[in-house]
Structure formats: C-alpha cells, structure tokens
Coordinates of C-alpha atoms (C1' of nucleotides) in Angstrom, one line a residue:
Chain A
M349 CA -44.2 2.4 -60.3
K350 CA -44.9 5.4 -61.6
A351 CA -42.5 8.3 -61.1
P352 CA -43.9 10.9 -58.4
R353 CA -43.8 14.4 -59.7
A354 CA -41.8 17.1 -57.9
A355 CA -43.7 17.9 -54.3
S356 CA -45.9 21.1 -54.5
P357 CA -44.5 24.3 -52.6
P358 CA -44.3 24.0 -48.8
Q359 CA -47.0 26.4 -46.9
S360 CA -44.1 26.8 -44.0
E361 CA -40.8 26.9 -42.7
A362 CA -42.2 23.9 -40.6
E363 CA -43.5 22.0 -43.5
L364 CA -40.0 22.4 -45.3
E365 CA -38.3 21.3 -42.8
E366 CA -40.4 18.1 -42.2
R367 CA -40.0 17.3 -45.6
A368 CA -36.2 17.7 -45.5
R369 CA -36.4 15.1 -42.5
S370 CA -38.0 13.0 -44.6
I371 CA -35.1 12.7 -47.0
A372 CA -32.6 12.5 -44.4
G373 CA -30.1 9.7 -45.0
L374 CA -31.1 9.0 -48.3
T375 CA -28.9 8.9 -50.9
V376 CA -28.5 10.7 -54.4
R377 CA -29.2 7.1 -56.0
E378 CA -32.5 6.6 -53.9
L379 CA -33.6 10.0 -54.1
A380 CA -33.1 10.0 -58.0
A381 CA -34.8 6.4 -58.4
R382 CA -38.0 7.8 -56.6
F383 CA -38.1 10.5 -59.6
D384 CA -37.1 7.8 -62.3
L385 CA -34.2 9.9 -63.3
P386 CA -31.0 8.4 -64.7
L387 CA -27.7 9.2 -62.6
P388 CA -25.1 11.5 -64.3
E389 CA -22.5 9.5 -66.6
S390 CA -19.9 10.8 -64.2
S391 CA -19.9 13.4 -61.1
T392 CA -18.2 15.8 -64.2
R393 CA -21.2 16.0 -66.0
G394 CA -23.7 15.8 -62.8
K395 CA -22.2 19.1 -61.1
G396 CA -25.5 20.2 -60.2
F397 CA -27.6 17.1 -59.8
A398 CA -27.8 16.8 -56.1
G399 CA -29.2 20.3 -55.8
T400 CA -32.0 19.7 -58.7
L401 CA -33.2 16.4 -56.8
A402 CA -33.5 18.2 -53.4
E403 CA -35.7 20.6 -55.3
L404 CA -37.8 18.0 -56.5
A405 CA -38.1 16.4 -53.5
L406 CA -38.7 19.8 -51.5
G407 CA -41.2 21.1 -53.6
A408 CA -39.2 24.6 -54.6
S409 CA -40.9 26.3 -57.3
A410 CA -38.9 24.6 -60.3
G411 CA -37.7 26.5 -63.1
N412 CA -34.4 28.9 -63.1
R413 CA -36.3 32.3 -62.5
S414 CA -34.3 35.1 -60.4
E415 CA -36.8 34.0 -57.5
P416 CA -36.0 32.3 -53.9
D417 CA -36.4 28.8 -54.5
F418 CA -39.3 28.7 -52.3
V419 CA -41.1 31.8 -53.5
E420 CA -44.2 31.6 -51.0
L421 CA -41.8 31.4 -48.2
G422 CA -38.8 34.2 -49.3
V423 CA -36.3 31.0 -48.9
E424 CA -33.4 30.0 -50.6
L425 CA -32.5 26.3 -51.1
K426 CA -28.4 25.8 -51.1
T427 CA -27.0 22.2 -50.8
I428 CA -24.0 21.9 -49.1
P429 CA -21.3 19.2 -49.7
L430 CA -19.3 18.4 -46.7
D431 CA -16.4 16.3 -45.6
Q432 CA -16.2 13.7 -42.9
R433 CA -15.6 16.4 -40.6
G434 CA -18.4 18.2 -41.5
R435 CA -16.6 21.1 -43.2
P436 CA -17.9 22.6 -46.5
L437 CA -16.0 21.4 -49.4
E438 CA -17.1 24.1 -52.0
T439 CA -17.9 27.6 -51.5
T440 CA -21.7 28.3 -52.4
F441 CA -22.9 30.0 -55.2
V442 CA -25.0 32.8 -54.3
T443 CA -25.9 34.7 -57.2
T444 CA -25.2 36.7 -60.5
V445 CA -23.1 39.7 -60.1
P446 CA -25.7 42.6 -61.7
L447 CA -23.0 44.6 -63.3
H448 CA -25.5 46.8 -65.3
Q449 CA -27.4 47.5 -61.7
I450 CA -24.7 47.6 -59.0
L451 CA -23.9 50.9 -59.3
E452 CA -27.6 52.0 -58.6
L453 CA -28.5 49.3 -55.8
E454 CA -28.3 49.9 -52.3
F455 CA -27.0 46.9 -50.5
E456 CA -30.8 46.1 -49.1
Q457 CA -32.0 46.4 -52.7
S458 CA -29.3 43.8 -54.1
P459 CA -30.2 40.4 -54.8
L460 CA -27.0 39.3 -52.8
Y461 CA -28.9 40.9 -49.6
H462 CA -32.4 39.3 -50.7
K463 CA -30.9 35.5 -51.4
L464 CA -28.9 35.5 -48.3
R465 CA -32.0 36.9 -45.9
R466 CA -33.3 33.4 -45.4
V467 CA -31.2 30.2 -46.4
F468 CA -32.4 26.5 -46.2
F469 CA -29.0 24.6 -45.8
L470 CA -28.9 21.2 -46.9
P471 CA -25.9 19.2 -45.8
I472 CA -24.6 16.6 -48.6
E473 CA -21.9 13.9 -48.3
G474 CA -19.1 15.2 -50.4
E475 CA -16.7 12.8 -50.5
A476 CA -18.4 9.6 -51.6
P477 CA -19.0 9.0 -55.2
L478 CA -22.1 11.0 -56.6
P479 CA -24.7 8.3 -56.4
E480 CA -23.9 7.1 -52.9
R481 CA -23.7 10.5 -51.5
R482 CA -26.1 11.2 -48.2
F483 CA -28.5 13.8 -47.8
G484 CA -28.3 15.3 -44.1
L485 CA -30.6 16.9 -42.0
G486 CA -31.5 20.8 -43.5
F487 CA -31.8 24.0 -41.5
F488 CA -32.3 27.4 -41.7
Y489 CA -29.7 30.6 -41.6
S490 CA -30.3 34.0 -41.6
P491 CA -27.2 36.6 -41.3
S492 CA -27.0 38.2 -37.9
E493 CA -26.4 42.0 -37.8
E494 CA -22.6 41.6 -37.7
E495 CA -22.3 39.1 -40.6
L496 CA -25.2 41.7 -42.3
A497 CA -22.5 45.0 -41.7
I498 CA -19.6 42.5 -42.9
I499 CA -21.7 41.3 -46.2
R500 CA -22.6 44.9 -46.8
R501 CA -18.8 46.1 -46.6
D502 CA -18.1 43.4 -49.4
W503 CA -20.9 44.5 -51.6
E504 CA -19.9 48.0 -51.4
L505 CA -16.1 47.4 -51.9
F506 CA -16.8 45.7 -55.2
G507 CA -19.2 48.4 -56.2
E508 CA -17.1 50.5 -55.8
L509 CA -14.2 49.0 -57.9
I510 CA -16.8 48.7 -60.7
A511 CA -17.5 52.4 -60.1
T512 CA -13.9 53.6 -60.2
Q513 CA -13.2 51.5 -63.5
E514 CA -11.3 48.9 -61.6
M515 CA -13.7 45.7 -62.3
E516 CA -10.4 44.2 -64.0
S517 CA -8.8 43.9 -60.4
I518 CA -11.8 42.2 -58.8
D519 CA -10.8 38.4 -58.0
G520 CA -11.5 36.0 -55.7
T521 CA -9.1 36.9 -53.0
L522 CA -11.3 40.2 -52.5
G523 CA -14.0 40.3 -50.2
E524 CA -14.6 38.9 -46.1
I525 CA -17.4 36.7 -46.4
V526 CA -18.3 37.1 -49.9
Q527 CA -15.9 36.8 -52.9
I528 CA -16.4 37.5 -57.0
R529 CA -15.6 34.8 -58.9
P530 CA -16.0 34.0 -62.8
K531 CA -19.5 32.4 -63.6
G532 CA -19.9 31.4 -67.1
R533 CA -20.0 28.7 -69.6
D534 CA -16.2 29.2 -70.1
A535 CA -13.7 31.8 -69.7
S536 CA -14.7 33.2 -73.2
D537 CA -18.1 33.7 -72.2
R538 CA -19.2 37.2 -72.1
V539 CA -22.3 39.5 -71.1
L540 CA -23.0 43.1 -71.3
G541 CA -21.6 45.3 -68.3
P542 CA -20.5 48.8 -67.7
L543 CA -18.4 50.4 -70.0
Q544 CA -14.7 50.2 -68.6
E545 CA -12.6 53.6 -69.4
G546 CA -10.1 53.3 -71.8
S547 CA -11.4 50.5 -73.8
A548 CA -11.4 50.3 -77.5
E549 CA -14.7 50.6 -78.7
G550 CA -16.1 48.6 -81.0
A551 CA -13.2 45.9 -80.6
R552 CA -14.8 45.1 -77.2
G553 CA -18.1 45.5 -78.3
E554 CA -19.2 49.0 -77.1
E555 CA -22.9 49.5 -77.1
G556 CA -24.5 52.7 -75.6
G557 CA -22.2 52.9 -72.4
L558 CA -22.1 49.1 -72.4
A559 CA -19.2 46.7 -72.8
Y560 CA -18.9 43.1 -73.1
A561 CA -17.3 41.6 -69.9
R562 CA -16.9 38.2 -68.3
P563 CA -20.1 37.0 -66.0
L564 CA -19.3 37.0 -62.6
G565 CA -20.8 35.9 -59.4
F566 CA -21.3 36.0 -55.8
Y567 CA -20.1 33.2 -53.7
L568 CA -19.6 31.9 -50.0
R569 CA -16.4 31.9 -48.7
T570 CA -16.1 28.1 -47.1
S571 CA -14.5 30.1 -43.9
H572 CA -17.8 31.3 -43.5
T573 CA -20.2 28.5 -44.6
R574 CA -17.9 26.3 -42.4
A575 CA -18.7 28.5 -39.2
I576 CA -22.7 28.6 -40.5
V577 CA -22.7 24.6 -40.3
A578 CA -20.5 24.1 -37.0
R579 CA -23.3 26.3 -35.4
A580 CA -26.2 24.4 -36.5
L581 CA -24.5 21.0 -35.7
A582 CA -23.8 22.6 -32.3
L583 CA -27.3 23.0 -31.8
Chain B
dG1456 C1' -5.2 21.4 -48.2
dA1457 C1' -6.9 25.5 -49.4
dT1458 C1' -8.3 28.4 -52.8
dT1459 C1' -9.2 30.6 -57.5
dG1460 C1' -10.4 30.5 -61.8
dA1461 C1' -12.7 27.1 -65.4
dT1462 C1' -16.0 24.2 -66.7
dC1463 C1' -20.7 21.3 -67.2
dA1464 C1' -25.9 20.0 -67.6
dT1465 C1' -30.6 22.0 -67.9
dG1466 C1' -34.5 25.2 -68.6
dT1467 C1' -36.8 29.5 -70.6
Chain C
dA1476 C1' -28.7 34.7 -74.1
dC1477 C1' -29.0 34.4 -69.2
dA1478 C1' -30.8 31.9 -65.2
dT1479 C1' -30.9 27.9 -62.5
dG1480 C1' -28.0 24.0 -60.2
dA1481 C1' -23.0 23.6 -58.5
dT1482 C1' -17.8 21.1 -58.9
dC1483 C1' -13.5 20.4 -61.5
dA1484 C1' -9.1 20.8 -61.9
dA1485 C1' -4.6 23.7 -61.9
dT1486 C1' -2.4 26.4 -58.8
dC1487 C1' -0.9 28.5 -54.5

DNA sequence: GATTGATCATGT
DNA sequence: ACATGATCAATC
C-alpha cells in the first residue's frame, strides 16, 4: 500500500470539519500508518508528532511559515491534549513574541490577534501512550468580545513592560488569558530583541539598538482553554 | 495537582 | 537562525 500524500487544503470550514470527523476516533498509530510515518521512539522525542499528523490529514499548508495553517480559510489548527474528564493537560502555544516589533504594533495588527481570530481545536487523548492516543472531534473557536478585551489587556501589559525596560520581570505568572513563557531550543538560546537600558554593550551583543534576549512565546492558559473546551462539549 | 521554565524534532 | 509542531519535568 502506497502512503497517501498530505491532503490538499480544504476549501471551506465545512470541508475542514468533515475531514476532522473522518479522523475522529483514530489513534496516532493508525494515522501514522496511513502516511507510512514511523512512530517516535518515545513521547519525549515526539512532542509535536500528533500535531504534524493532524496537519497532514486535514490539509494544512505544510511548512513552518508564519501564516495560518489553513491560509485560504484564515484558520489556525491546534491539537489540544485532554485528560479523561475532558480538561486540557497543557497550555497552548500561540505564536512567538515579536520582541523587535511589539512596541510598534497595535493589538489588532499583532500576530497574537491574527492567530487567535479563528482557531480549529482538535482534541486528543493526553494520558495514553503516544501511539494509542485517539483524536477527538474538532471544533471551531473565535474569541468573544469580552475575551478579546482581556487578551488585548494582556498584550498591552506585556508591551508596556518591554517598553519600560522591564522585560526581565516578565514570567509565566503574568497575563489573564495569555501568558509569556520561554520558547527556545534551550535555556541558553538567544534572539535579537530590544536593547535594555543598563545592559553592558558588547558583553550582551548590542547591535544598533538591539540586544540578545531569550526567545519567548505567547501561550493560552489551561484555565482558558478549559472553558473553551467545556463550552464546545456542552453544545 | 497545577504551573513555570526547559526542552525535543523538523523544515526552510 | 528562526519558524513550525508541542510536551517534559522540576517546582510551587
């Protein structure tokens, strides 16, 4: 049996939903077999495997571009691991923090806003061994006006901390819906960010108003995704 | 048990 | 180097 290639992009939200229905109930092992992909040797080494499988099966535009997964639909795909009671086990990564741009961007222009406008959540069992995890039934989500107001407040809080040279004080405790946490290869990873006052030039790699900083990411708190999932299951 | 900071794999 | 896909594991 020949391995099927990645599905073509869905032409509508209805088509995306239909494809998701067709894989609901399948395990990671079963879906990997359809694409002739070897299973990761351990869950430690396969952290993104289920998400990649879902992209292949649903027809997300492959690759790692800074675009929505379904470009034509403007939809972002997120697999979300749930416990047996249907509660998220992990926070949800949204997008990298644009350290060099955040001071100039209004919320409506931010990658955070654009990624969250329209999301297709695909639940997956999170407690079984990776190969045995089953995909659930996916559903669409858009933030309400109330949620958007809170997310905008979070965005502006972080922007202000960076603008006032308090980047070092940003940690995972801040933000009501969205938090900022490290998102790098390891703790020594660095990207070019805004120059912090008082930093030793040269020693920190200062370069035309930029300095090296830890790469950071926006994540959705489980308290929020829990509410989203609960709402979707209740419908 | 929930949370925060650290980490793994892959593609361009 | 940096984006994508996230989960692991030490600590609170």
